[in-house]
Amino acid sequence: MKCKFIDVNNAFLNLWGYDDKRDVSGKTIFDFFKREKRTREIVQTLISEGMWEGEVKCVKKDGTEFPSLLSANLVLDKDDKPLGIMGSAMDITKYKEAENAIIDGKIAAENANKAKTEFLRNASHELRTPLNSIIGFSRILIDNRDSEPLTENQLKYLKIVLKSGDHLLKVFNDILSIADIDLRKTEIHARPFNILEAIKDIEEALRPRADSKKIKLAFDVDPDLEIINGDREKLKQTLYNLTENAITFTPQNGSVSLTARKINDYIEISIKDTGIGISQEDKSRLFLPFVQLDGSTTRKYDGLGLGLTIAQNLIEAHNGDIWVESEINKDSTFTFTIPTNLQLCEN
């Protein structure tokens, strides 16, 4: 097939920059498209399949290139033999410019977000170092108050400093974790550790907060659960976030319970509370970062809205799953499972 033009309409002339049909007559399609090899492939597809549609790079009379959406069909004679090609083309320059602008905007937004995340990560690292000193020296002063007596007010203020420092340290740790999630830098260093001791640490850390709200805090842990392979600090952070979240959204005189069981090669941990509950509509947003479920919730309850996002990420990094069972104004139960024998030193 020679692929010479027999006839074109005025729209074709305008699109390719010609004044007269006679200027086009006798030319082949290879004179109007940028890549000869691609054009030959299109012709072969037309011959074998009878039609072709897609984007092509075209060349005007003055040499200007432009993108076009081409639709072509094979024309057959009465014996079903190829007679010619009939097609139409549309200039899609504006569409491609808009598409490129969207892509450029997306890249710019991603770069800006990455820069912001790196800044948060670096700032949190820098702030944690002096904060650890403040917390450490506050504990030393409180622990040594018998040998170096403190006045009642001094002790009171030191405890406030320590409590505020611990809270601020958790905020920095959460920011670091969410930054690692954004940058896909979450690393799991699996080692054998005692899960019972980790749960005990969580109980000791959160019992004062539960007591301040008169919340009954209960722990029911399978005594057969002892040594598992996993990232001790990451799992403690997960347990802390989930249990603290339950305490936060449980009103005074409520209850929060943690249950841990071994099921075959997995450990299953559930945290149940008698809090405000979660609607079906809100469950889809529950694990999104910086989200608390509505405006009134944001005003009433403290926090950055990062705890559940971090917990989900760390559990999935352990090859585990997490889910929630809840209804509005009813109990909520967060449950997650992780393998008890995660591969050592897995990242």
Short mmCIF file of C-alpha atoms in Angstrom, two decimals:
data_model
loop_
_atom_site.label_atom_id
_atom_site.label_comp_id
_atom_site.label_asym_id
_atom_site.label_seq_id
_atom_site.Cartn_x
_atom_site.Cartn_y
_atom_site.Cartn_z
CA MET A 1 0.00 0.00 0.00
CA LYS A 2 1.51 3.33 -1.18
CA CYS A 3 -0.48 5.42 1.33
CA LYS A 4 -0.78 8.47 -0.96
CA PHE A 5 -3.39 11.10 -0.19
CA ILE A 6 -6.32 11.17 -2.64
CA ASP A 7 -8.49 13.77 -0.95
CA VAL A 8 -8.52 15.91 2.19
CA ASN A 9 -11.03 18.41 3.59
CA ASN A 10 -10.51 22.07 4.50
CA ALA A 11 -10.08 21.22 8.19
CA PHE A 12 -7.06 19.08 7.25
CA LEU A 13 -5.58 21.96 5.25
CA ASN A 14 -6.03 24.36 8.17
CA LEU A 15 -4.59 21.90 10.68
CA TRP A 16 -1.46 21.15 8.66
CA GLY A 17 -1.04 24.71 7.32
CA TYR A 18 -1.73 24.16 3.62
CA ASP A 19 -3.65 26.55 1.34
CA ASP A 20 -4.78 24.21 -1.42
CA LYS A 21 -5.67 20.54 -1.77
CA ARG A 22 -3.33 20.35 -4.76
CA ASP A 23 -0.42 20.95 -2.38
CA VAL A 24 -1.31 17.72 -0.59
CA SER A 25 -2.28 15.54 -3.54
CA GLY A 26 0.34 12.89 -4.24
CA LYS A 27 2.02 13.17 -0.84
CA THR A 28 2.11 10.11 1.44
CA ILE A 29 1.15 9.91 5.09
CA PHE A 30 4.87 9.69 5.90
CA ASP A 31 5.15 13.37 4.89
CA PHE A 32 2.76 14.41 7.65
CA PHE A 33 3.80 12.34 10.63
CA LYS A 34 6.98 12.72 12.68
CA ARG A 35 8.17 9.15 13.13
CA GLU A 36 8.30 7.05 9.98
CA LYS A 37 8.84 3.78 11.86
CA ARG A 38 5.80 4.41 14.07
CA THR A 39 3.73 5.35 11.00
CA ARG A 40 4.66 2.10 9.27
CA GLU A 41 3.64 0.16 12.39
CA ILE A 42 0.27 1.95 12.35
CA VAL A 43 -0.23 1.01 8.68
CA GLN A 44 0.60 -2.63 9.43
CA THR A 45 -1.92 -2.63 12.28
CA LEU A 46 -4.55 -1.14 9.96
CA ILE A 47 -3.93 -3.86 7.38
CA SER A 48 -4.09 -6.68 9.93
CA GLU A 49 -6.85 -5.38 12.21
CA GLY A 50 -8.78 -2.95 10.03
CA MET A 51 -8.60 0.06 12.37
CA TRP A 52 -6.27 2.09 14.57
CA GLU A 53 -6.69 4.92 17.07
CA GLY A 54 -4.14 6.73 19.17
CA GLU A 55 -1.79 9.66 19.61
CA VAL A 56 0.72 10.58 16.90
CA LYS A 57 3.24 13.38 16.46
CA CYS A 58 2.45 15.40 13.31
CA VAL A 59 4.47 17.89 11.22
CA LYS A 60 2.93 20.99 9.61
CA LYS A 61 3.99 22.47 6.27
CA ASP A 62 6.32 24.92 8.04
CA GLY A 63 7.93 22.13 10.09
CA THR A 64 6.05 22.85 13.32
CA GLU A 65 5.27 19.72 15.30
CA PHE A 66 2.00 19.11 17.13
CA PRO A 67 0.33 16.17 18.90
CA SER A 68 -2.76 14.70 17.27
CA LEU A 69 -5.38 12.10 18.08
CA LEU A 70 -5.69 9.96 14.96
CA SER A 71 -8.54 7.59 14.13
CA ALA A 72 -8.16 5.52 10.94
CA ASN A 73 -10.05 2.69 9.26
CA LEU A 74 -9.08 0.38 6.42
CA VAL A 75 -11.30 0.65 3.34
CA LEU A 76 -11.87 -2.63 1.44
CA ASP A 77 -13.00 -3.29 -2.11
CA LYS A 78 -15.80 -5.66 -3.07
CA ASP A 79 -13.38 -8.59 -2.78
CA ASP A 80 -12.36 -7.53 0.75
CA LYS A 81 -8.94 -6.44 -0.42
CA PRO A 82 -7.34 -3.25 0.98
CA LEU A 83 -8.34 -0.31 -1.15
CA GLY A 84 -7.23 2.59 1.02
CA ILE A 85 -7.34 4.31 4.38
CA MET A 86 -9.90 6.79 5.65
CA GLY A 87 -9.12 8.74 8.77
CA SER A 88 -9.63 11.81 10.90
CA ALA A 89 -7.27 13.75 13.15
CA MET A 90 -7.69 16.25 15.97
CA ASP A 91 -5.10 18.67 17.31
CA ILE A 92 -4.67 17.89 21.02
CA THR A 93 -1.98 20.48 21.79
CA LYS A 94 -4.08 22.22 24.45
CA TYR A 95 -5.00 18.89 26.06
CA LYS A 96 -1.34 17.86 26.21
CA GLU A 97 -0.33 21.25 27.64
CA ALA A 98 -2.99 20.90 30.33
CA GLU A 99 -1.87 17.32 31.02
CA ASN A 100 1.77 18.40 31.32
CA ALA A 101 0.78 21.26 33.62
CA ILE A 102 -1.04 18.80 35.87
CA ILE A 103 1.97 16.46 35.87
CA ASP A 104 4.37 19.33 36.61
CA GLY A 105 2.10 20.56 39.39
CA LYS A 106 1.92 17.07 40.85
CA ILE A 107 5.71 16.72 40.78
CA ALA A 108 6.14 20.15 42.36
CA ALA A 109 3.61 19.31 45.07
CA GLU A 110 5.32 15.97 45.76
CA ASN A 111 8.71 17.68 46.00
CA ALA A 112 7.32 20.34 48.33
CA ASN A 113 5.70 17.68 50.49
CA LYS A 114 8.94 15.70 50.59
CA ALA A 115 10.88 18.81 51.61
CA LYS A 116 8.33 19.55 54.33
CA THR A 117 8.50 15.98 55.59
CA GLU A 118 12.31 16.01 55.63
CA PHE A 119 12.20 19.27 57.58
CA LEU A 120 9.78 17.85 60.16
CA ARG A 121 11.92 14.75 60.48
CA ASN A 122 15.16 16.68 60.94
CA ALA A 123 13.57 19.23 63.29
CA SER A 124 12.12 16.46 65.45
CA HIS A 125 15.53 14.79 65.66
CA GLU A 126 17.16 18.07 66.68
CA LEU A 127 14.52 18.84 69.32
CA ARG A 128 14.55 15.36 70.82
CA THR A 129 18.17 15.61 71.96
CA PRO A 130 17.77 18.55 74.39
CA LEU A 131 14.35 17.26 75.41
CA ASN A 132 15.84 13.93 76.47
CA SER A 133 18.25 15.86 78.70
CA ILE A 134 15.39 17.81 80.30
CA ILE A 135 13.43 14.63 80.97
CA GLY A 136 16.49 12.75 82.22
CA PHE A 137 17.63 15.42 84.69
CA SER A 138 14.05 15.93 85.92
CA ARG A 139 13.85 12.22 86.75
CA ILE A 140 17.22 12.34 88.52
CA LEU A 141 16.10 15.25 90.71
CA ILE A 142 12.82 13.53 91.58
CA ASP A 143 14.46 10.16 92.27
CA ASN A 144 17.17 11.78 94.49
CA ARG A 145 14.83 14.00 96.48
CA ASP A 146 15.58 12.05 99.69
CA SER A 147 19.31 12.83 99.56
CA GLU A 148 18.71 16.35 98.24
CA PRO A 149 15.38 17.45 99.73
CA LEU A 150 13.00 19.48 97.57
CA THR A 151 10.27 21.77 98.72
CA GLU A 152 6.70 20.75 97.97
CA ASN A 153 6.45 23.34 95.20
CA GLN A 154 9.78 22.33 93.67
CA LEU A 155 8.66 18.71 93.52
CA LYS A 156 5.31 19.75 92.04
CA TYR A 157 6.96 21.83 89.33
CA LEU A 158 9.47 19.11 88.51
CA LYS A 159 6.66 16.61 88.01
CA ILE A 160 4.93 19.08 85.67
CA VAL A 161 8.19 19.49 83.71
CA LEU A 162 8.58 15.71 83.50
CA LYS A 163 4.97 15.12 82.44
CA SER A 164 5.13 17.87 79.81
CA GLY A 165 8.47 16.60 78.56
CA ASP A 166 7.17 13.04 78.19
CA HIS A 167 4.15 14.34 76.27
CA LEU A 168 6.32 16.47 73.99
CA LEU A 169 8.67 13.55 73.37
CA LYS A 170 5.71 11.44 72.24
CA VAL A 171 4.67 14.21 69.84
CA PHE A 172 8.18 14.28 68.35
CA ASN A 173 8.24 10.49 68.05
CA ASP A 174 4.87 10.55 66.27
CA ILE A 175 6.08 13.25 63.87
CA LEU A 176 9.20 11.19 63.13
CA SER A 177 7.07 8.11 62.50
CA ILE A 178 4.67 9.90 60.17
CA ALA A 179 7.64 11.46 58.35
CA ASP A 180 9.15 8.00 57.89
CA ILE A 181 5.81 6.80 56.49
CA ASP A 182 5.72 9.69 54.00
CA LEU A 183 9.32 9.06 52.97
CA ARG A 184 8.82 5.27 52.95
CA LYS A 185 11.66 4.93 55.47
CA THR A 186 9.88 2.77 58.05
CA GLU A 187 12.34 0.07 59.06
CA ILE A 188 11.60 -3.03 61.12
CA HIS A 189 14.50 -4.53 63.05
CA ALA A 190 13.15 -7.85 64.26
CA ARG A 191 14.73 -9.37 67.37
CA PRO A 192 13.47 -11.82 70.01
CA PHE A 193 11.85 -9.94 72.90
CA ASN A 194 9.41 -10.55 75.74
CA ILE A 195 5.98 -9.26 74.70
CA LEU A 196 4.67 -9.64 78.27
CA GLU A 197 7.25 -7.15 79.53
CA ALA A 198 6.38 -4.73 76.71
CA ILE A 199 2.68 -4.85 77.63
CA LYS A 200 3.59 -4.35 81.29
CA ASP A 201 5.55 -1.21 80.33
CA ILE A 202 2.47 0.14 78.52
CA GLU A 203 0.30 -0.54 81.55
CA GLU A 204 2.69 1.34 83.87
CA ALA A 205 2.97 4.27 81.46
CA LEU A 206 -0.77 4.74 80.91
CA ARG A 207 -2.30 3.78 84.25
CA PRO A 208 -1.84 7.28 85.75
CA ARG A 209 -3.75 8.79 82.83
CA ALA A 210 -6.52 6.22 83.15
CA ASP A 211 -6.71 6.80 86.91
CA SER A 212 -7.02 10.57 86.37
CA LYS A 213 -10.23 9.92 84.39
CA LYS A 214 -11.39 7.15 86.75
CA ILE A 215 -11.20 4.69 83.87
CA LYS A 216 -10.84 1.02 84.73
CA LEU A 217 -7.76 -0.23 82.86
CA ALA A 218 -7.59 -4.04 82.55
CA PHE A 219 -5.01 -6.33 80.94
CA ASP A 220 -5.74 -9.98 80.10
CA VAL A 221 -2.64 -11.57 78.59
CA ASP A 222 -2.15 -15.22 77.70
CA PRO A 223 0.64 -16.50 80.00
CA ASP A 224 1.94 -18.64 77.12
CA LEU A 225 2.89 -15.45 75.33
CA GLU A 226 6.49 -14.67 76.06
CA ILE A 227 9.22 -14.41 73.45
CA ILE A 228 8.30 -13.30 69.93
CA ASN A 229 10.34 -11.96 67.03
CA GLY A 230 9.62 -8.35 66.16
CA ASP A 231 10.70 -4.76 66.56
CA ARG A 232 10.24 -4.17 70.30
CA GLU A 233 10.14 -0.37 70.19
CA LYS A 234 7.85 -0.22 67.17
CA LEU A 235 5.37 -2.66 68.73
CA LYS A 236 5.47 -0.80 72.05
CA GLN A 237 4.70 2.40 70.14
CA THR A 238 1.77 0.63 68.46
CA LEU A 239 0.39 -0.68 71.76
CA TYR A 240 0.84 2.71 73.40
CA ASN A 241 -0.93 4.58 70.59
CA LEU A 242 -3.90 2.21 70.48
CA THR A 243 -4.33 2.05 74.26
CA GLU A 244 -3.84 5.79 74.71
CA ASN A 245 -6.36 6.43 71.93
CA ALA A 246 -8.90 4.24 73.76
CA ILE A 247 -8.34 6.13 77.03
CA THR A 248 -8.60 9.50 75.25
CA PHE A 249 -12.01 8.76 73.71
CA THR A 250 -13.48 7.01 76.75
CA PRO A 251 -15.42 9.26 79.14
CA GLN A 252 -14.86 9.28 82.90
CA ASN A 253 -15.80 6.12 84.81
CA GLY A 254 -15.53 4.06 81.63
CA SER A 255 -13.27 1.09 80.97
CA VAL A 256 -10.46 0.08 78.63
CA SER A 257 -9.21 -3.49 78.32
CA LEU A 258 -6.33 -5.08 76.44
CA THR A 259 -6.49 -8.77 75.57
CA ALA A 260 -3.56 -10.69 74.06
CA ARG A 261 -3.75 -14.25 72.76
CA LYS A 262 -1.59 -16.59 70.73
CA ILE A 263 -3.46 -18.13 67.78
CA ASN A 264 -1.34 -20.65 65.88
CA ASP A 265 1.68 -18.71 64.56
CA TYR A 266 0.15 -15.31 65.27
CA ILE A 267 -0.41 -13.07 68.24
CA GLU A 268 -3.79 -11.33 68.38
CA ILE A 269 -4.16 -8.21 70.52
CA SER A 270 -7.47 -6.40 71.06
CA ILE A 271 -8.04 -3.06 72.79
CA LYS A 272 -11.68 -2.49 73.76
CA ASP A 273 -13.13 0.71 75.17
CA THR A 274 -16.48 2.07 76.28
CA GLY A 275 -15.95 5.31 74.39
CA ILE A 276 -17.92 7.40 71.92
CA GLY A 277 -18.00 4.79 69.14
CA ILE A 278 -17.39 5.16 65.41
CA SER A 279 -19.98 5.42 62.64
CA GLN A 280 -19.75 3.24 59.52
CA GLU A 281 -19.10 6.35 57.41
CA ASP A 282 -16.16 7.42 59.59
CA LYS A 283 -14.41 4.05 59.52
CA SER A 284 -13.09 4.76 56.02
CA ARG A 285 -11.23 7.85 57.34
CA LEU A 286 -10.13 6.37 60.61
CA PHE A 287 -6.54 5.54 59.65
CA LEU A 288 -5.85 8.72 57.65
CA PRO A 289 -3.12 11.01 59.10
CA PHE A 290 -4.06 14.23 60.92
CA VAL A 291 -7.73 13.19 61.01
CA GLN A 292 -10.04 13.23 63.98
CA LEU A 293 -13.56 12.34 63.12
CA ASP A 294 -15.32 15.69 63.31
CA GLY A 295 -14.88 19.29 64.35
CA SER A 296 -16.34 18.85 67.80
CA THR A 297 -14.10 15.86 68.41
CA THR A 298 -11.05 17.89 67.41
CA ARG A 299 -11.94 20.61 69.90
CA LYS A 300 -12.83 18.27 72.74
CA TYR A 301 -9.96 15.78 72.50
CA ASP A 302 -6.23 16.48 72.36
CA GLY A 303 -3.83 14.98 69.87
CA LEU A 304 -2.48 15.34 66.33
CA GLY A 305 -4.58 12.56 64.84
CA LEU A 306 -1.49 10.46 64.03
CA GLY A 307 -1.72 7.54 66.46
CA LEU A 308 -3.92 5.22 64.40
CA THR A 309 -2.07 5.97 61.14
CA ILE A 310 1.25 5.12 62.77
CA ALA A 311 -0.17 1.98 64.40
CA GLN A 312 -1.53 0.73 61.07
CA ASN A 313 1.76 1.38 59.30
CA LEU A 314 3.87 -0.35 61.96
CA ILE A 315 1.55 -3.37 62.07
CA GLU A 316 1.59 -3.74 58.29
CA ALA A 317 5.40 -3.42 58.39
CA HIS A 318 5.29 -6.50 60.66
CA ASN A 319 3.23 -8.37 58.00
CA GLY A 320 0.16 -7.97 60.20
CA ASP A 321 -3.42 -6.72 59.89
CA ILE A 322 -5.52 -4.28 61.90
CA TRP A 323 -9.28 -3.68 61.94
CA VAL A 324 -11.95 -2.05 64.06
CA GLU A 325 -15.39 -3.14 65.21
CA SER A 326 -17.60 -0.31 66.41
CA GLU A 327 -20.87 1.58 66.10
CA ILE A 328 -21.67 5.14 67.04
CA ASN A 329 -22.27 5.56 70.79
CA LYS A 330 -21.22 1.93 71.41
CA ASP A 331 -18.04 0.10 72.39
CA SER A 332 -15.06 0.13 70.01
CA THR A 333 -12.60 -2.73 69.64
CA PHE A 334 -9.34 -2.38 67.72
CA THR A 335 -7.74 -5.72 66.90
CA PHE A 336 -4.45 -6.50 65.21
CA THR A 337 -2.53 -9.66 64.43
CA ILE A 338 1.17 -10.11 63.74
CA PRO A 339 3.28 -13.24 63.20
CA THR A 340 5.13 -14.40 66.31
CA ASN A 341 8.18 -15.41 64.28
CA LEU A 342 8.88 -12.46 61.98
CA GLN A 343 12.11 -12.97 60.04
CA LEU A 344 15.04 -11.62 62.03
CA CYS A 345 16.50 -8.28 60.95
CA GLU A 346 13.76 -7.82 58.34
CA ASN A 347 13.51 -4.27 56.94
#
